[in-house]
Short mmCIF file of C-alpha atoms in Angstrom, two decimals:
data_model
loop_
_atom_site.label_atom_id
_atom_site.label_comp_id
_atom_site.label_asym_id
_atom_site.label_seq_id
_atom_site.Cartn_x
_atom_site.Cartn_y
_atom_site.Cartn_z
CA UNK A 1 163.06 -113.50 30.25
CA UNK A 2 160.89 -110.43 29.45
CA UNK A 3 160.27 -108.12 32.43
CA UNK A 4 156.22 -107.88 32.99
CA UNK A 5 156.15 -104.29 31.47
CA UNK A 6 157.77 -105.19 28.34
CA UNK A 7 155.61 -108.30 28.33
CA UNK A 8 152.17 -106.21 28.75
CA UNK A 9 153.57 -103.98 25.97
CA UNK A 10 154.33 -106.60 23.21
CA UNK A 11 150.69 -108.37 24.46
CA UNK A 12 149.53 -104.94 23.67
CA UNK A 13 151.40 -104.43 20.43
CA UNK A 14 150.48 -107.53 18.93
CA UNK A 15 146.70 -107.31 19.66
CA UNK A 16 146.11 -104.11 17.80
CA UNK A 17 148.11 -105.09 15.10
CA UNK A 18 144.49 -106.29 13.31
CA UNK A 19 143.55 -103.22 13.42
CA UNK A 20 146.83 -100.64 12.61
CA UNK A 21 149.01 -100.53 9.62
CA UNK A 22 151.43 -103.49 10.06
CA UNK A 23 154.45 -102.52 10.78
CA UNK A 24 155.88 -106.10 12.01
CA UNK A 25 158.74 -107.95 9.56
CA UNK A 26 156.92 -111.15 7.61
CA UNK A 27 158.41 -114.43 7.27
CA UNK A 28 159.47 -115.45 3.65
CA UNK A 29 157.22 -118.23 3.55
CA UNK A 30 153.28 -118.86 2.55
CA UNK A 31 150.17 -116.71 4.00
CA UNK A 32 148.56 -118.46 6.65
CA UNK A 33 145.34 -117.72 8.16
CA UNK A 34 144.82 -119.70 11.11
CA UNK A 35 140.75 -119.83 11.95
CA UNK A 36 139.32 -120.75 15.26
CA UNK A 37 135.72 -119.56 16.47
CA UNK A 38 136.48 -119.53 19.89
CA UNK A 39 138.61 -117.83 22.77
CA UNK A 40 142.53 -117.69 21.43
CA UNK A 41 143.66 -117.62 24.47
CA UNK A 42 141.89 -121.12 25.33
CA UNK A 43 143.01 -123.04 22.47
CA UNK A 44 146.00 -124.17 22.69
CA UNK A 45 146.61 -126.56 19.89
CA UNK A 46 145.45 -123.75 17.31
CA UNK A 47 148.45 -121.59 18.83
CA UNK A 48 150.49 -124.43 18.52
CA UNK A 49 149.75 -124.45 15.08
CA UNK A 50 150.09 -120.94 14.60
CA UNK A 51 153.59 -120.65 16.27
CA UNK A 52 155.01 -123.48 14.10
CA UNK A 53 154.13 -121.81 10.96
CA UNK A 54 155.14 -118.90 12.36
CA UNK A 55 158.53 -120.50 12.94
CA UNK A 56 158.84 -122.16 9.69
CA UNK A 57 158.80 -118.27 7.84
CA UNK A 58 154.98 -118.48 7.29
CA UNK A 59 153.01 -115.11 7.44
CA UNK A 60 150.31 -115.87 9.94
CA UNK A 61 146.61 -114.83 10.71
CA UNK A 62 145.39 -115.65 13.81
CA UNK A 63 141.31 -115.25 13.76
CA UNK A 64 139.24 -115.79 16.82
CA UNK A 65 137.99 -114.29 19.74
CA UNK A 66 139.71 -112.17 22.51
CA UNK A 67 139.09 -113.24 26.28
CA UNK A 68 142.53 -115.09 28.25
CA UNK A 69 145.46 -113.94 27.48
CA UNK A 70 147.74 -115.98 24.63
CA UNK A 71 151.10 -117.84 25.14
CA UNK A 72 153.39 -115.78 25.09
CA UNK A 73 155.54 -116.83 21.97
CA UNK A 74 152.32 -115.76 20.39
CA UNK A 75 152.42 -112.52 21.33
CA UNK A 76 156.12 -111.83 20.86
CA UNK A 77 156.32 -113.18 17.35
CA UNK A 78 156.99 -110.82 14.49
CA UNK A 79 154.99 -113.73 12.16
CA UNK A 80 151.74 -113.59 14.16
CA UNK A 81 148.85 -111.46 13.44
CA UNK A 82 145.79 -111.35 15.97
CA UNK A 83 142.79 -110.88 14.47
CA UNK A 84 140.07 -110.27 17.37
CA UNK A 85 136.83 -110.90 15.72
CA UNK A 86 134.02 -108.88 18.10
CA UNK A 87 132.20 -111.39 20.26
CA UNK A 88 128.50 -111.73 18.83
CA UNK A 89 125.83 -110.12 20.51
CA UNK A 90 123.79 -112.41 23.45
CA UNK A 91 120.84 -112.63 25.15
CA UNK A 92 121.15 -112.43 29.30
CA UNK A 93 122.08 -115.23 31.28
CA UNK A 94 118.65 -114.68 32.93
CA UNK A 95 116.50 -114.58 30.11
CA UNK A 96 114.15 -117.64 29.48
CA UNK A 97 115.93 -120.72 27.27
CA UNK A 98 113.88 -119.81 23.99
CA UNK A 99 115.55 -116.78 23.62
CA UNK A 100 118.87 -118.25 22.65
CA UNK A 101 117.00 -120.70 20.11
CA UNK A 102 115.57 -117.32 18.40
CA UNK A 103 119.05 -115.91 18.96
CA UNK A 104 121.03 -118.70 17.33
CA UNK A 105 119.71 -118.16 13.95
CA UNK A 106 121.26 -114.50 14.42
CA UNK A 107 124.32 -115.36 16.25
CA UNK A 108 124.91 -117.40 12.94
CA UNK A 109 124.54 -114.60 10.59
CA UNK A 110 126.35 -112.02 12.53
CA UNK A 111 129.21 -114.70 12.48
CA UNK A 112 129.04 -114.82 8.74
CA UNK A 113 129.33 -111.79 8.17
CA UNK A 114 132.45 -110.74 10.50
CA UNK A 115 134.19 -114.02 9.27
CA UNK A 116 133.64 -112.83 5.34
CA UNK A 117 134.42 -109.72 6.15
CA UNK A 118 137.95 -110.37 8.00
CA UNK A 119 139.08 -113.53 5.40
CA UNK A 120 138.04 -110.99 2.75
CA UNK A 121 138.10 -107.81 2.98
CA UNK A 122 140.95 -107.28 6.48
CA UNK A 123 143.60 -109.80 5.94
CA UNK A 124 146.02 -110.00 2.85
CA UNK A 125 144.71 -113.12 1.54
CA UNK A 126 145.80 -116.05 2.17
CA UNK A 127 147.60 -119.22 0.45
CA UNK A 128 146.05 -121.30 2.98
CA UNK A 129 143.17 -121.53 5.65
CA UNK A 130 143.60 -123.68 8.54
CA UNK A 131 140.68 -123.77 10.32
CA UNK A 132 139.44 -125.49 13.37
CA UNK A 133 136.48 -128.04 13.82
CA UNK A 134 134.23 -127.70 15.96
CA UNK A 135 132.70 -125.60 15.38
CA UNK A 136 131.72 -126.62 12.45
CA UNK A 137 128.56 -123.93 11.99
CA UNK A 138 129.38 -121.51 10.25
CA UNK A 139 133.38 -121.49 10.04
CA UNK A 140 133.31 -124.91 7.71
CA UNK A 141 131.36 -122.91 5.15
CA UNK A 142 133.07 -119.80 5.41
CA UNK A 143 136.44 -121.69 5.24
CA UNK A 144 135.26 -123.32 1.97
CA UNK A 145 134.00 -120.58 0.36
CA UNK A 146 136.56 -117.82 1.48
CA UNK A 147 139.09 -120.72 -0.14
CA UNK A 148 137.36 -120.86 -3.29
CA UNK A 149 137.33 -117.06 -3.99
CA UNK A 150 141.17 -116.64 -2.52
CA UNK A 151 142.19 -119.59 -4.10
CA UNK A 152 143.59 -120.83 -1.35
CA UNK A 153 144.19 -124.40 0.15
CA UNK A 154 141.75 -125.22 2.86
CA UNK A 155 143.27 -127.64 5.63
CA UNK A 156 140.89 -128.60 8.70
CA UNK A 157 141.99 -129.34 12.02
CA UNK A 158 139.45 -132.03 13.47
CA UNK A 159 139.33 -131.60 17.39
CA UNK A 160 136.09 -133.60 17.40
CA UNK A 161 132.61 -133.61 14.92
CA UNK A 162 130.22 -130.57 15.87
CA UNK A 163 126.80 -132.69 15.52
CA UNK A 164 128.63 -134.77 18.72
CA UNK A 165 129.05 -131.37 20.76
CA UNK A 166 125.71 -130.10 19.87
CA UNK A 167 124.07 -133.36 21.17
CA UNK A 168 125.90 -132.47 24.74
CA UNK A 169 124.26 -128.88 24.76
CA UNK A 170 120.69 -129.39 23.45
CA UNK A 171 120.69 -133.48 24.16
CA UNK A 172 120.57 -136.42 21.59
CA UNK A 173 117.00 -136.33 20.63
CA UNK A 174 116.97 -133.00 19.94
CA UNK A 175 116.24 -132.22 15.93
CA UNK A 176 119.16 -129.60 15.21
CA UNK A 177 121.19 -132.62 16.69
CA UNK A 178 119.29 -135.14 14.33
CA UNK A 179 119.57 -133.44 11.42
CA UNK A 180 123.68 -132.63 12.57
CA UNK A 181 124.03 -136.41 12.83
CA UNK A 182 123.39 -136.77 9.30
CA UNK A 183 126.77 -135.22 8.78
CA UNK A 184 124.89 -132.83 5.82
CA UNK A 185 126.84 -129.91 7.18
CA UNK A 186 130.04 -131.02 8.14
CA UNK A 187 130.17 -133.98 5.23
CA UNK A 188 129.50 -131.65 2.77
CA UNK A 189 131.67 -128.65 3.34
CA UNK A 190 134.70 -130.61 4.99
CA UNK A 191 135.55 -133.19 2.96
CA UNK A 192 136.87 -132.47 -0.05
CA UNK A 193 139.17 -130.37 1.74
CA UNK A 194 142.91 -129.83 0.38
CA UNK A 195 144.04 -131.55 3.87
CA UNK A 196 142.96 -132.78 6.59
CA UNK A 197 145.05 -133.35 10.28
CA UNK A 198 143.34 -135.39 12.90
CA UNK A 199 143.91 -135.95 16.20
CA UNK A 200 143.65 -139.63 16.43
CA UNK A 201 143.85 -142.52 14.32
CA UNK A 202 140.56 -143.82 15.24
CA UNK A 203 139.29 -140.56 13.70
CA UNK A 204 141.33 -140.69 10.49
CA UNK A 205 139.69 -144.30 10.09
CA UNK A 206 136.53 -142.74 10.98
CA UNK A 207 137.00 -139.72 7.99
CA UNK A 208 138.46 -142.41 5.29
CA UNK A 209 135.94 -145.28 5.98
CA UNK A 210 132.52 -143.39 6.72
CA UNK A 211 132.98 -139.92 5.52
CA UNK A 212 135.34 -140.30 2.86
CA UNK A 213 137.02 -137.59 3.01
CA UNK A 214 139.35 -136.96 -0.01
CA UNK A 215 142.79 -135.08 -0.13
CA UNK A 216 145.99 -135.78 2.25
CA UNK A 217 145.42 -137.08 5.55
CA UNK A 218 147.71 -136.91 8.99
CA UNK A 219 147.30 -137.92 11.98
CA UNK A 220 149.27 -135.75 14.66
CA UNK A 221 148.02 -136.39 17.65
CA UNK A 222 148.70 -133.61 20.50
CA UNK A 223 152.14 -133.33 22.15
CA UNK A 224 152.97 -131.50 24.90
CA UNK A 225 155.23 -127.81 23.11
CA UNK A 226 159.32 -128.19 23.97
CA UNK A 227 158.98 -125.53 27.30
CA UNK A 228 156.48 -128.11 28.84
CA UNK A 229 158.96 -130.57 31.36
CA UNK A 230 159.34 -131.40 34.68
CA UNK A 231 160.45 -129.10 37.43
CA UNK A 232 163.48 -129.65 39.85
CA UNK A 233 163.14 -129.48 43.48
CA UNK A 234 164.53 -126.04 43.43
CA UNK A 235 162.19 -124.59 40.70
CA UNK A 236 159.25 -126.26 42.81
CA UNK A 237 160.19 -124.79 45.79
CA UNK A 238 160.19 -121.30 44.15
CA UNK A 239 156.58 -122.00 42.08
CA UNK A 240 154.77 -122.73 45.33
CA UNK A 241 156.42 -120.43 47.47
CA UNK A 242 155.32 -117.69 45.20
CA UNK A 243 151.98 -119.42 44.26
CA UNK A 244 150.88 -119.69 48.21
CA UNK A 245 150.79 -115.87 47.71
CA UNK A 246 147.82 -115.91 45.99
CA UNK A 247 144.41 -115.52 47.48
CA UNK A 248 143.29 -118.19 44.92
CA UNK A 249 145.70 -121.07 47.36
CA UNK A 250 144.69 -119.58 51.06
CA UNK A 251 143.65 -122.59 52.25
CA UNK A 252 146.67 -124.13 51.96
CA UNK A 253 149.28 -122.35 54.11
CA UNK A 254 153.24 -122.04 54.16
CA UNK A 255 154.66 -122.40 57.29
CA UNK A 256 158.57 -121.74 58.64
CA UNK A 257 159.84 -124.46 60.77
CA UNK A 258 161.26 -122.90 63.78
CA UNK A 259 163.07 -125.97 64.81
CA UNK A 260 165.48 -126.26 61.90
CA UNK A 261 165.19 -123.20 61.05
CA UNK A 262 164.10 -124.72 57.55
CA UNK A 263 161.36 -122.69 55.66
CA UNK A 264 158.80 -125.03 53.99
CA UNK A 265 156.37 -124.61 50.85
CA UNK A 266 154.00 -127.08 50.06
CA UNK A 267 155.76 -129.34 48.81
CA UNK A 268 159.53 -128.67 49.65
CA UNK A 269 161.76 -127.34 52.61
CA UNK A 270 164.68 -124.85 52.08
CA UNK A 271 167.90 -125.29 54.59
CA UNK A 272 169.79 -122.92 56.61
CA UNK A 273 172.33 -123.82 54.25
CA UNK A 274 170.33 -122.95 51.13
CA UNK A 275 169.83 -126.46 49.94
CA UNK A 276 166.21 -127.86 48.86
CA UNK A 277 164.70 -131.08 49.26
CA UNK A 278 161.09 -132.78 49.26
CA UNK A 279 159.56 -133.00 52.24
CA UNK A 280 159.04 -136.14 53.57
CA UNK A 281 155.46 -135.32 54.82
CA UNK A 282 154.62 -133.67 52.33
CA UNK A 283 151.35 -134.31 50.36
CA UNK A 284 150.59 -135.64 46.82
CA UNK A 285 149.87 -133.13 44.42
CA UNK A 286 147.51 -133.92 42.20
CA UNK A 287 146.35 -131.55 39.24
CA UNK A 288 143.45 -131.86 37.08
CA UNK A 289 142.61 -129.05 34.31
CA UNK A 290 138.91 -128.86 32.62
CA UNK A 291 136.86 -126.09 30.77
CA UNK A 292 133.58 -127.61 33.06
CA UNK A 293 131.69 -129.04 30.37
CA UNK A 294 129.11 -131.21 30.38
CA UNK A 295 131.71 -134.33 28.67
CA UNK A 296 133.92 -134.09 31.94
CA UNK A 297 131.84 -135.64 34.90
CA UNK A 298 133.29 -134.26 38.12
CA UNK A 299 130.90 -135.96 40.81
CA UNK A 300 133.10 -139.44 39.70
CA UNK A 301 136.36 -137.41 41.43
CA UNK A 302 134.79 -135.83 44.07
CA UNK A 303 133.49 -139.50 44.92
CA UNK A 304 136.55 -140.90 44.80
CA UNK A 305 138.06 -138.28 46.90
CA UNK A 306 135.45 -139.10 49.65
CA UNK A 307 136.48 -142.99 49.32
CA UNK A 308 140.00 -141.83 49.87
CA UNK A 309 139.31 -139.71 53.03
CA UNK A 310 137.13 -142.89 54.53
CA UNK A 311 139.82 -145.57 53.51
CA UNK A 312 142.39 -142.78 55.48
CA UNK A 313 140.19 -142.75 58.22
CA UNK A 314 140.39 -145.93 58.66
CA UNK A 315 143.81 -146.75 58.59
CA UNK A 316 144.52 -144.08 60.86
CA UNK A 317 142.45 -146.29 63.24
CA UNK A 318 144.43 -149.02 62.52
CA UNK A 319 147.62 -146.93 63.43
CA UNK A 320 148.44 -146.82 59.75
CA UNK A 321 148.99 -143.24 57.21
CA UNK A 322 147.44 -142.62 54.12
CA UNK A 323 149.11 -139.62 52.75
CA UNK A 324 147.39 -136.29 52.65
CA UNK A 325 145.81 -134.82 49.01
CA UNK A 326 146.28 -131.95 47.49
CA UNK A 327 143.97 -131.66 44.36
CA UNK A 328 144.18 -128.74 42.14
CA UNK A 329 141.72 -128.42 39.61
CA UNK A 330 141.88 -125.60 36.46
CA UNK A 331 140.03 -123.71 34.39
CA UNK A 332 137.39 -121.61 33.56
CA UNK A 333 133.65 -122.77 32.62
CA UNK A 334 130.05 -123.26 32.57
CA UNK A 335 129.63 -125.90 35.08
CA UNK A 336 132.42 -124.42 37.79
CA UNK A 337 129.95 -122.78 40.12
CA UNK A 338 127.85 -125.97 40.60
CA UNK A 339 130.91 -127.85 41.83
CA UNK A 340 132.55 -125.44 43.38
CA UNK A 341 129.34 -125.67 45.78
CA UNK A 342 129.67 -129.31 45.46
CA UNK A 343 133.01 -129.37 46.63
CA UNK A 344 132.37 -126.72 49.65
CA UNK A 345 129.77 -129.70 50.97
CA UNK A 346 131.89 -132.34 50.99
CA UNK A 347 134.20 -132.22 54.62
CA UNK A 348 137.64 -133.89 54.13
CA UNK A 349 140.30 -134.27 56.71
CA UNK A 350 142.93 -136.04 54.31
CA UNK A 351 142.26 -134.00 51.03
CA UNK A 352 142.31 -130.76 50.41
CA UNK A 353 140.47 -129.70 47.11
CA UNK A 354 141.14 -125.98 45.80
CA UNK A 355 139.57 -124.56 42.00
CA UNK A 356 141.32 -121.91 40.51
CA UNK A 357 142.86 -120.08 36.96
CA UNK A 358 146.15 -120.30 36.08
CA UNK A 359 148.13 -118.26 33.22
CA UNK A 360 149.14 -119.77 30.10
CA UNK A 361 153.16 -119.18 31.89
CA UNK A 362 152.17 -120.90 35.30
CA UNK A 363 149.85 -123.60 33.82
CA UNK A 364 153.08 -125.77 32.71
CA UNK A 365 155.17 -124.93 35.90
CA UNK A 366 152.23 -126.29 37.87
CA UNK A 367 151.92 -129.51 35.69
CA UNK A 368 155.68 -129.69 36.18
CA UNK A 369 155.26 -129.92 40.39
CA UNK A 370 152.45 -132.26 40.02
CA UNK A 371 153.06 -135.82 41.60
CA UNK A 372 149.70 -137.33 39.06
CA UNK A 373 147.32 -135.85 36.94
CA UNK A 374 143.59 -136.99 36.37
CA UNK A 375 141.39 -136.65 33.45
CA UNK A 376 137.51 -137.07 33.14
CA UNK A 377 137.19 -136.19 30.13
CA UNK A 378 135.11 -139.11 28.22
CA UNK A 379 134.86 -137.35 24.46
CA UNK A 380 131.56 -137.06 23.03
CA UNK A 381 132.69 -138.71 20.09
CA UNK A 382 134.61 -141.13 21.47
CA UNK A 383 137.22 -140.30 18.69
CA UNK A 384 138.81 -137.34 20.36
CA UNK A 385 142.04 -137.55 23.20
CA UNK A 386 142.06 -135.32 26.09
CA UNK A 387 144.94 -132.03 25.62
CA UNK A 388 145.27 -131.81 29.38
CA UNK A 389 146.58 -135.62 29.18
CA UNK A 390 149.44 -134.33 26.89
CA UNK A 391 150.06 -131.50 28.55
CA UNK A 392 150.46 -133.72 32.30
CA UNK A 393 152.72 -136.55 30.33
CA UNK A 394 154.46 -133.24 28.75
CA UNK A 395 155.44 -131.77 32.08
CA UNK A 396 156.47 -136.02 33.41
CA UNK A 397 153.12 -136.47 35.23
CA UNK A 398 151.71 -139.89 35.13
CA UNK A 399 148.14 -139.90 34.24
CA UNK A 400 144.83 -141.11 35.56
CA UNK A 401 142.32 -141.09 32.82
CA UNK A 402 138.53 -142.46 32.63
CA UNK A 403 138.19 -144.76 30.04
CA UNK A 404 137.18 -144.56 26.74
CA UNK A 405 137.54 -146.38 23.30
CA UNK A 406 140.42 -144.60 21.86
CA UNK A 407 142.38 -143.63 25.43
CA UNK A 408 144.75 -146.03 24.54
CA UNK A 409 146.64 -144.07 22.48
CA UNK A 410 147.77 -141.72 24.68
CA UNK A 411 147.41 -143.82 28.11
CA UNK A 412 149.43 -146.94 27.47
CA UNK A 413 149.39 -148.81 31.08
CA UNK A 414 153.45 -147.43 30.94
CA UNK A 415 152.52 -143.75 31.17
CA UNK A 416 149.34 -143.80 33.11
CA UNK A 417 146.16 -145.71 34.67
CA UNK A 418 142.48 -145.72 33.27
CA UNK A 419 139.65 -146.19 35.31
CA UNK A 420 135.51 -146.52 34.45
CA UNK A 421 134.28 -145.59 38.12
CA UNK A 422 134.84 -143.69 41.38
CA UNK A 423 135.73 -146.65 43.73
CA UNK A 424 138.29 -148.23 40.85
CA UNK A 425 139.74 -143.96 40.51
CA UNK A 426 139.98 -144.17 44.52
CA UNK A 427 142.03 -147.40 45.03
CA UNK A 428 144.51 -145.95 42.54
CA UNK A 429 144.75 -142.97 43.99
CA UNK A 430 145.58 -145.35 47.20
CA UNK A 431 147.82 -147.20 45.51
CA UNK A 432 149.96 -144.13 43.67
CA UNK A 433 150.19 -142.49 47.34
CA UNK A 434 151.31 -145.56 48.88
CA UNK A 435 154.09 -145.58 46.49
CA UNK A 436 155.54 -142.19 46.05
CA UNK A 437 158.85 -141.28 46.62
CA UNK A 438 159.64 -144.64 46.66
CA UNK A 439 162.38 -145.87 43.81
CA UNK A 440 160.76 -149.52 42.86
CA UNK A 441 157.10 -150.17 41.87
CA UNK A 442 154.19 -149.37 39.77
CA UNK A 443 154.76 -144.84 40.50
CA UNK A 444 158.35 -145.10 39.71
CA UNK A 445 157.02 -147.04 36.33
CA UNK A 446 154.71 -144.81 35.46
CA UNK A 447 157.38 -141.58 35.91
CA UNK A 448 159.57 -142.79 33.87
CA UNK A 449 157.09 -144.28 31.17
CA UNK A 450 155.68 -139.95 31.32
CA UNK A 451 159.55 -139.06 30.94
CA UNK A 452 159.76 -141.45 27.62
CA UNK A 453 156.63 -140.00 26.42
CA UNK A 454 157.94 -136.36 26.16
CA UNK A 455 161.17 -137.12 24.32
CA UNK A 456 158.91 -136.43 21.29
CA UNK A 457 157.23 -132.59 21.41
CA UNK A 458 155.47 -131.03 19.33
CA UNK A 459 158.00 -129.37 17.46
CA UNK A 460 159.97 -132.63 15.99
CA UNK A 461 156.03 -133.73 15.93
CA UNK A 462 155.01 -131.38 13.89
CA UNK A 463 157.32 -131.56 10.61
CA UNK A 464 154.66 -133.72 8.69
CA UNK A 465 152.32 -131.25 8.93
CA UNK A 466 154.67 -128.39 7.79
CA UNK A 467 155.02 -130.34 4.06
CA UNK A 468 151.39 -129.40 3.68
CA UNK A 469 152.27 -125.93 3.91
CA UNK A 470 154.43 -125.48 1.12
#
């Protein structure tokens, strides 16, 4: 494992390789520039991408904004070029909601011209442009045209459709959104594409049926990269130990035992002898990770967690437990602040709720530890699965997901639990707790339904994709 100096030093080396002679030794393979209008460090399954292309011998081009920090296999591969494209100028947070309609127009251009400009005139050009949608305005027409004058094959990546995630910011009735839901924009420049990958089959159906979309298409739906698995008692004991460190945890203390003589994290207790185990009182970690969006609705947790702490109140009158919650949420976003205040309202004596950011190192580690994750994520095209639900299966966390009409694909019933509502999220919840740590019933299923579901990563996933490149 790198030390953290030599670690800062290759994250250093590798992000001003865009702008420095390059210096680096190139894979044998094709050119590959890999396009996403949007914070590297934040997309994950565009690094994905990049890292197994970059691991096949292909020459890569990262393109896309700077902000978190990228995985680290990113950074320390000799195949991967960051390309920081400057961040476009923006009005004030402050200043009055017309202002960013007159500044869109501009954003637009300024994007066109720092996307034509790196494609064409920074980068070695390419054999092939992968390229990321949403957004669709304007990378879907620089894509196509940058391919046309490079001769290059264009492939797109379909997260989602833009005209679905433009109706979430500016609403459904608005006209920008009308005239997106024509599909002129996307329709026109996307599909006659070289290649198209999708992240669901009800999308590919979607493409070949209503858009029809011509060239190859594959559907290779997220999974969870080969370093994402589930921690032993020993490696969870040293996460949370170090984790209670932070300031971001300091509601949620570690305390030494002074009876045993047993020190004891959050989750786990450490012997005299140096052995580990669970604690038996311990509580259920629960993890969920969002960008807060306007597609993830938050009160229907925070509900359910307040059904929980009533239903524990009153079995503790009844001279009955209901184990304690811990719920970690992650991630950066919009929409944090307003439930973060939301969540500082509510007063819980059974569940403890703490927000905070994770690196792309710990992010894993913590999935690893975590007893169940939960997803609110409802997709705005209903078309679209939820990462964080690979990445929680990926790690051996069973899953509680809101429903949606293509959830089923990644939430079978043996992996996970879907729910439409806050009282039907809180009686699972009930129900999971109830069970854990015990060997028989529906928690035990679901564990070992997660474990089944990571056998396949995305590496071994990923090899039908990898003929496209050739």
């Amino acid at each position: 494992m790198k030390s953290r100096s030599s670690s800062s030093k290759a994250r250093q080396r590798n992000a001003n390789r865009g702008s420095i002679a390059e210096t680096n030794v190139r894979g044998a393979g094709q050119r590959v520039a890999v396009l996403v209008l949007g914070d590297i460090g934040r997309s994950p399954r565009m690094q994905y991408h990049a890292l197994s292309l970059a691991k096949a011998g292909h020459s890569v081009d990262l393109i896309g904004y700077p902000g978190s920090t990228p995985m680290e296999g990113i950074l320390a591969s000799p195949n991967i070029t960051i390309r920081h494209l400057p961040t476009p100028p923006q009005p004030p947070p402050s200043a009055p909601r017309v202002l960013f309609y007159l500044f869109a127009p501009l954003k637009v251009v300024y994007q066109l011209v720092v996307l034509f400009w790196t494609i064409l005139a920074t980068i070695k050009h390419p054999e092939f442009i992968l390229v990321q949608n949403p957004p669709a305005i304007p990378t879907l027409l620089v894509a196509r045209v940058c391919a046309a004058i490079t001769r290059a094959r264009l492939v797109i990546d379909w997260h989602n459709y833009g005209y679905t995630i433009l109706g979430l910011k500016l609403g459904p009735d608005h006209p920008v959104v009308s005239l997106a839901r024509r599909q002129v924009f996307e329709q026109f420049f996307g599909k006659s594409a070289y290649a198209h990958l999708c992240v669901t089959d009800a999308m590919a159906s979607d493409l070949r049926s209503n858009w029809g979309v011509s060239g190859k298409l594959i559907v290779l739906h997220d999974k969870a990269p080969r370093h994402f698995r589930r921690l032993d008692t020993a490696e969870i004991h040293k996460l949370w130990t170090r984790l209670l460190a932070d300031s971001q945890f300091s509601q949620l203390q570690l305390h030494t035992s002074d009876e045993a003589g047993a020190v004891e994290s959050l989750l786990t207790s450490r012997h005299k002898d140096g052995t580990v185990s669970m604690r038996k009182d311990r509580p259920m970690l629960v993890v969920s990770s969002t960008s807060w969006t306007a597609d993830e609705d938050f009160s229907i947790l925070l509900e359910a967690l307040a059904l929980y702490d009533e239903a524990a109140i009153v079995l503790k009158s009844q001279g009955e437990r209901l184990r304690r919650l811990v719920v970690l949420i992650t991630g950066k976003g919009p929409l944090r602040g307003f439930y973060e205040s939301e969540i500082a309202r509510l007063q819980l004596g059974s569940v403890s709720i703490v927000t905070a950011w994770l690196s792309a190192e710990d992010y894993p580690l913590l999935l690893g530890s975590a007893d169940l994750g939960i997803s609110l994520h409802t997709s705005s095209s209903g078309l679209d699965l939820p990462m964080k639900v690979v990445d929680m299966l990926g790690c051996g966390a069973p899953v509680c997901a809101y429903r949606f009409s293509c959830i089923h694909e990644l939430v079978t019933g043996d992996n996970g639990l879907v729910f439409s509502s806050a009282p039907e999220l809180a009686l699972q919840l009930q129900d999971l707790a109830a069970q854990l740590g015990c060997p028989d019933g529906r928690y035990s299923r679901l564990l070992q339904g997660a474990a089944q579901f990571r056998k396949i990563d995305w590496d071994t996933h990923y090899t039908r994709a990898l003929e496209l490149f050739q």
